[in-house]
PDB file of C-alpha atoms and ligand atoms in Angstrom:
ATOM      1  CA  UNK A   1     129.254 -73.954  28.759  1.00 49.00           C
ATOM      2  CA  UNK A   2     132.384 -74.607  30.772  1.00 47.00           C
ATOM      3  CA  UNK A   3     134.838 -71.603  32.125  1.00 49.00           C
ATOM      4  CA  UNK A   4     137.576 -73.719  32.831  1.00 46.00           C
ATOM      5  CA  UNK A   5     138.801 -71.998  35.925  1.00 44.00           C
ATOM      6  CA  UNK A   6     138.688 -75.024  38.396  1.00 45.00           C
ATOM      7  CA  UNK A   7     142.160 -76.658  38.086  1.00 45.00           C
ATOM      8  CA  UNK A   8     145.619 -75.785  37.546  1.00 49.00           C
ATOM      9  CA  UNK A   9     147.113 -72.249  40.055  1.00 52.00           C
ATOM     10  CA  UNK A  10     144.924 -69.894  40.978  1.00 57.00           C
ATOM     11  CA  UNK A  11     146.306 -66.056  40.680  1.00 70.00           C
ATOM     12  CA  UNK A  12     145.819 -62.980  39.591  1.00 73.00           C
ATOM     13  CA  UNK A  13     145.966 -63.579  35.880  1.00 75.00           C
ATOM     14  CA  UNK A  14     143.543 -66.190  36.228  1.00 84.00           C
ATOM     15  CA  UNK A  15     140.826 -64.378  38.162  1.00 87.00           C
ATOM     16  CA  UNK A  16     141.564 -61.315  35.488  1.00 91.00           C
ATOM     17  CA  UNK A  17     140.732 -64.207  32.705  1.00 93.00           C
ATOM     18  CA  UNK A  18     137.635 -65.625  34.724  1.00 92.00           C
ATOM     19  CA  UNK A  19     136.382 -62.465  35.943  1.00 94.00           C
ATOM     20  CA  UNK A  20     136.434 -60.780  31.854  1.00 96.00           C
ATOM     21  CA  UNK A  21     135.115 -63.993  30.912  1.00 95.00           C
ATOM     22  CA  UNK A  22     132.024 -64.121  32.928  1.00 95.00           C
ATOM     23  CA  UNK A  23     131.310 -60.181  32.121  1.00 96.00           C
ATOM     24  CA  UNK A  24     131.337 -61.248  28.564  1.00 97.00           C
ATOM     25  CA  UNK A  25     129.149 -64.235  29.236  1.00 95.00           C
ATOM     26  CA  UNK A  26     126.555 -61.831  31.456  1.00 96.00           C
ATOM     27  CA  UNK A  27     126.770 -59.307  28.284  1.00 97.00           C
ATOM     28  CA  UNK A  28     125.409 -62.717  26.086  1.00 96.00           C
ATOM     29  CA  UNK A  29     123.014 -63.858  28.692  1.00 95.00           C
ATOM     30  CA  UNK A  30     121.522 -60.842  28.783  1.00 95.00           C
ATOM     31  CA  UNK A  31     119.740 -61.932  25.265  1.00 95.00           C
ATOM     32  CA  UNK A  32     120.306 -66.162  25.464  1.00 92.00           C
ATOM     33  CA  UNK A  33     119.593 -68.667  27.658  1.00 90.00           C
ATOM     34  CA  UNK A  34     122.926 -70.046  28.888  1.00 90.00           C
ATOM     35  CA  UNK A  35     123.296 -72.839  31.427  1.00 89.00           C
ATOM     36  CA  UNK A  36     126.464 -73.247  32.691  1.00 86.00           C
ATOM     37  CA  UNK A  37     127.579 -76.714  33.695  1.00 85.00           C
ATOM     38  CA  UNK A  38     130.182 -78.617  35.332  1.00 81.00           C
ATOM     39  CA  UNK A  39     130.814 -81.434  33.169  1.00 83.00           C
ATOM     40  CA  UNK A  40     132.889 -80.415  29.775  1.00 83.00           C
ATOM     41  CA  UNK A  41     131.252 -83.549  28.292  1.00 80.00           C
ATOM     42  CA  UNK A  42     127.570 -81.771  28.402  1.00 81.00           C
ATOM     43  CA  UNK A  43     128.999 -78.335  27.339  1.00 87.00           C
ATOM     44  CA  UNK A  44     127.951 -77.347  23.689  1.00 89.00           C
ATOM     45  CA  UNK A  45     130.558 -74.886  24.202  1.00 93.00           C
ATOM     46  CA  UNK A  46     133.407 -75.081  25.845  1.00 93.00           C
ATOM     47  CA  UNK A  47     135.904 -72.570  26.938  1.00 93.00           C
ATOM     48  CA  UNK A  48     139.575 -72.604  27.140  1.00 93.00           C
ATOM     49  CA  UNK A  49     142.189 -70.140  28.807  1.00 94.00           C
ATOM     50  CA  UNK A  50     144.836 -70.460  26.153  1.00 93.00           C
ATOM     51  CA  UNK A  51     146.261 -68.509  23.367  1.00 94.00           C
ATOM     52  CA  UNK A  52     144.804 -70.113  19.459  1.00 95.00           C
ATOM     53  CA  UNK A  53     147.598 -71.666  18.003  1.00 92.00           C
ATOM     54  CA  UNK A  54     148.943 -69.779  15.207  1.00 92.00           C
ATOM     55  CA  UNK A  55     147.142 -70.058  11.420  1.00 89.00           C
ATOM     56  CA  UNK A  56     148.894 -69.132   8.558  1.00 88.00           C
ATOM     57  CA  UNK A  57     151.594 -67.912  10.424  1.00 87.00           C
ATOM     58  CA  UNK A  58     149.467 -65.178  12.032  1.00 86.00           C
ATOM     59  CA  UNK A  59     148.776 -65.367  15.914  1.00 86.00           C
ATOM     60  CA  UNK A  60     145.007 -64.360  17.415  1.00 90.00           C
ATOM     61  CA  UNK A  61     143.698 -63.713  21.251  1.00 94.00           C
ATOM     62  CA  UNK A  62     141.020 -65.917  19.953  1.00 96.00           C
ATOM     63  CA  UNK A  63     139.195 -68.067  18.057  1.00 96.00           C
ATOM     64  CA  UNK A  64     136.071 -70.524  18.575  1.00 96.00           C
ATOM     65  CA  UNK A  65     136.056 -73.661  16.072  1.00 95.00           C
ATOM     66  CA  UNK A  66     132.966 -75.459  15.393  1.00 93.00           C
ATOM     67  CA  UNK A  67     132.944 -79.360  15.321  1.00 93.00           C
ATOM     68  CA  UNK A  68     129.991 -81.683  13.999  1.00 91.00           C
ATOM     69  CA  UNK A  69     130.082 -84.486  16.519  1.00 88.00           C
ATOM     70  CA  UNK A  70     127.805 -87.461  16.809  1.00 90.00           C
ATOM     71  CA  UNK A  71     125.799 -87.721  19.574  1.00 85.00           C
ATOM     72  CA  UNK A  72     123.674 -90.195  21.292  1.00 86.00           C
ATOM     73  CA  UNK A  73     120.861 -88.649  22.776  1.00 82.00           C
ATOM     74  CA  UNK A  74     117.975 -91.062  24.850  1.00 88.00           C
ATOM     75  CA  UNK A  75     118.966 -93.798  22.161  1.00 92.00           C
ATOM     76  CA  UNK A  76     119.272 -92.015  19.161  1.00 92.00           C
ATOM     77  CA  UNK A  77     122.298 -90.691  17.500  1.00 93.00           C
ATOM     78  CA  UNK A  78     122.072 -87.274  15.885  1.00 89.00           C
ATOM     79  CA  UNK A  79     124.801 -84.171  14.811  1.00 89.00           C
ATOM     80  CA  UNK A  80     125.134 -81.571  17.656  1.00 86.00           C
ATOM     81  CA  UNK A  81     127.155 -78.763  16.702  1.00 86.00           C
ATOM     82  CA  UNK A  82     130.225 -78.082  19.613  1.00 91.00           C
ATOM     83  CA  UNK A  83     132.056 -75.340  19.659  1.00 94.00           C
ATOM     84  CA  UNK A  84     135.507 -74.479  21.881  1.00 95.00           C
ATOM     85  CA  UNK A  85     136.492 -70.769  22.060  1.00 96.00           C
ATOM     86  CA  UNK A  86     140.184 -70.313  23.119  1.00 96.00           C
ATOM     87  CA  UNK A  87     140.834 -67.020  25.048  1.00 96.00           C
ATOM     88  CA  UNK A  88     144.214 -65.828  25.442  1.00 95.00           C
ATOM     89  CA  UNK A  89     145.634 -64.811  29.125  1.00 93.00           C
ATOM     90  CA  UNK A  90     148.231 -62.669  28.024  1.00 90.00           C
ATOM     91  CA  UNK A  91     146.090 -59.294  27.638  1.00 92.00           C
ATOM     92  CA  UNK A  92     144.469 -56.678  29.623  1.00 93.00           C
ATOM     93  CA  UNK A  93     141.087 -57.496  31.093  1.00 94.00           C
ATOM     94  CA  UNK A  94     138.804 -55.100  28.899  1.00 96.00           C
ATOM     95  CA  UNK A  95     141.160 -56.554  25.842  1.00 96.00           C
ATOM     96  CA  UNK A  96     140.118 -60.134  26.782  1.00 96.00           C
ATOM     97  CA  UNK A  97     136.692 -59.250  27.903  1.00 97.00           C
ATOM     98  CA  UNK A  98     136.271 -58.296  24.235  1.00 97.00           C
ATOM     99  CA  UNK A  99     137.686 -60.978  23.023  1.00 96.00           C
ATOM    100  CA  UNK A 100     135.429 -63.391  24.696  1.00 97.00           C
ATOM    101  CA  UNK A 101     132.626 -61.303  23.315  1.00 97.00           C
ATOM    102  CA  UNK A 102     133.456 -61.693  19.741  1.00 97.00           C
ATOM    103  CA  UNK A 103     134.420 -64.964  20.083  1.00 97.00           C
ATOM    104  CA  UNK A 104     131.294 -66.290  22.090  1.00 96.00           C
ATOM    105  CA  UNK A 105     129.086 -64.253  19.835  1.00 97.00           C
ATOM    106  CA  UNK A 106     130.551 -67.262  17.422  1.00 96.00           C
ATOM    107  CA  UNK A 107     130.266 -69.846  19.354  1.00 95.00           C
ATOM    108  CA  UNK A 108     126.151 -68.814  20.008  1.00 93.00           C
ATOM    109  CA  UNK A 109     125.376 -68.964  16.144  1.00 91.00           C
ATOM    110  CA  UNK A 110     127.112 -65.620  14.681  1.00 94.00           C
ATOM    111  CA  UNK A 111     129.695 -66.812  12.228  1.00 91.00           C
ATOM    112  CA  UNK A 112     129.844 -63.767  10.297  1.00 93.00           C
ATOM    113  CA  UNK A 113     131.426 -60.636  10.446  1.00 96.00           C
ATOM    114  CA  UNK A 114     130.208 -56.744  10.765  1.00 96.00           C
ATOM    115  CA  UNK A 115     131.740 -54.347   8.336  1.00 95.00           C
ATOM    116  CA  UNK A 116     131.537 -51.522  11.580  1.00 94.00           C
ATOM    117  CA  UNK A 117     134.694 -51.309  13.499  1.00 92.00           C
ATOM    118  CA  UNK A 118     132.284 -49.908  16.748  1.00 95.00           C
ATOM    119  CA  UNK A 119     130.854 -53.409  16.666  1.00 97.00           C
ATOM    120  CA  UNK A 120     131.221 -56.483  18.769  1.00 97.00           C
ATOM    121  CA  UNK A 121     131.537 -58.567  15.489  1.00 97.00           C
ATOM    122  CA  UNK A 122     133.797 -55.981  13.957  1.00 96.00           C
ATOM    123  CA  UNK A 123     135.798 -58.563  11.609  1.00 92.00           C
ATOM    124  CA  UNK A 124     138.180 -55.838  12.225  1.00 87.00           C
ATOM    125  CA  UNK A 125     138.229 -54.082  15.785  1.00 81.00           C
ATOM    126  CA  UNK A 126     138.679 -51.101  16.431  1.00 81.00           C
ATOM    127  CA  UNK A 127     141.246 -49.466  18.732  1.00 85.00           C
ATOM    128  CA  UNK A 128     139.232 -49.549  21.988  1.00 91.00           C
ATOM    129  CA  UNK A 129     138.006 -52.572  23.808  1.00 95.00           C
ATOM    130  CA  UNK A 130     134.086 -52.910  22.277  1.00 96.00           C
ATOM    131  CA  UNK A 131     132.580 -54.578  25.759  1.00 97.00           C
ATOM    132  CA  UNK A 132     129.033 -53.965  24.940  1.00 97.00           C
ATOM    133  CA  UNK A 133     126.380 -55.173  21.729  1.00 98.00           C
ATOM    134  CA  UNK A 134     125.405 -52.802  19.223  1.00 97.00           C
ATOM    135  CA  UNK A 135     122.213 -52.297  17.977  1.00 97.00           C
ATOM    136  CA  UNK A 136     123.258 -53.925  15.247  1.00 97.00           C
ATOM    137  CA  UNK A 137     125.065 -56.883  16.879  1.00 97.00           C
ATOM    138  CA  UNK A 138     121.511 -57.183  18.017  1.00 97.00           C
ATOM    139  CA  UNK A 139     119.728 -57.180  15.351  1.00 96.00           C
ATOM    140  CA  UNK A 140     121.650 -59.685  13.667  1.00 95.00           C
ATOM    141  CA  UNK A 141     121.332 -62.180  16.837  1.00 94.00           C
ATOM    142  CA  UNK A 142     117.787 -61.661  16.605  1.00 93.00           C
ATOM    143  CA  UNK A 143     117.565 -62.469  12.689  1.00 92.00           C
ATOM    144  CA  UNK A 144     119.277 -65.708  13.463  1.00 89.00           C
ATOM    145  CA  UNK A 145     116.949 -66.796  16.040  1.00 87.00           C
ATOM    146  CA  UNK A 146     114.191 -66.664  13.602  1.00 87.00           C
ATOM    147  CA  UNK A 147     116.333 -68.822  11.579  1.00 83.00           C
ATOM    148  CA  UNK A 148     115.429 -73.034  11.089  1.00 77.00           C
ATOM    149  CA  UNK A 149     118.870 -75.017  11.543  1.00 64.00           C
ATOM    150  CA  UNK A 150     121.139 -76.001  14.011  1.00 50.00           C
ATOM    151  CA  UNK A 151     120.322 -73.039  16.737  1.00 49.00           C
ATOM    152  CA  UNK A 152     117.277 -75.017  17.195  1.00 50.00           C
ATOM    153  CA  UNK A 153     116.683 -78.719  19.213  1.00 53.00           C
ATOM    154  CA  UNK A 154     115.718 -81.882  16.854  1.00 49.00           C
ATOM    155  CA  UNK A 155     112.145 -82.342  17.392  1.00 51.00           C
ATOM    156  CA  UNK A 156     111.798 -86.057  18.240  1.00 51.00           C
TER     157      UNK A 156
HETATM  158 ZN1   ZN B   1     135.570 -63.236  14.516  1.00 72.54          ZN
END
């Protein structure tokens, strides 16, 4: 995992973005072991303050896009999934704190979408800032951990 918040000017929109960020990333850790590191090279995720460009013409505060890449690991080369989650500036801070909980919630495994507006993983949210898990946000994070698959190391 790499907040990005180490180059480039410092200011008050950028400790509004780093400070959302990291609440969202406490809300996660809360239920996940993250390690944060320095190096974006070892990140599996990697975070970016910048708005997603636009798709099909429509603009987003954020997205996360998964990659395949090939990876050598102690001399063998497997697939490690990596995923980068862009998070817009230009918003309020509970606005982009619940963006970078949606969009992490991605990036850790949940690709899928909750019918329930009240929900982290709302495909459609609501009109307040969600800045918290749902039961049911839950309960689906715990149903994919009991999944086989990519959330899980190789065995050697
Ligand atoms: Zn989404």
């Amino acid at each position: 995992m790499e907040p990005t918040y180490t180059s480039g000017p410092t200011g008050i929109w950028e400790q509004r973005w780093h400070q959302a960020v990291i609440d969202a990333l406490n809300t996660w850790q809360q239920h996940l072991a993250i390690t944060l590191v320095d190096q974006p090279e070892q990140a599996q995720v990697l975070l970016e303050r910048r708005r997603p460009p636009l798709r099909n013409n429509r603009a987003s505060h954020g997205r996360a896009e998964l990659q395949l890449l090939e990876v050598q690991r102690q001399g063998r080369w497997q697939l490690e999934p990596k995923v980068t989650v862009m998070i817009s500036p230009g918003q309020a801070q509970p606005a982009i704190q619940a963006t970078a909980l949606h969009e992490l919630g991605h990036a850790f495994g949940l690709w899928g979408h909750s019918d329930q507006a009240g929900d982290v993983m709302a495909a459609i949210p609501g009109g307040k800032p969600i800045l918290q898990l749902t039961d049911r946000d839950l309960r689906t994070l715990q149903w994919l951990q009991q999944q086989p698959g990519l959330t899980q190391p190789a065995r050697p």
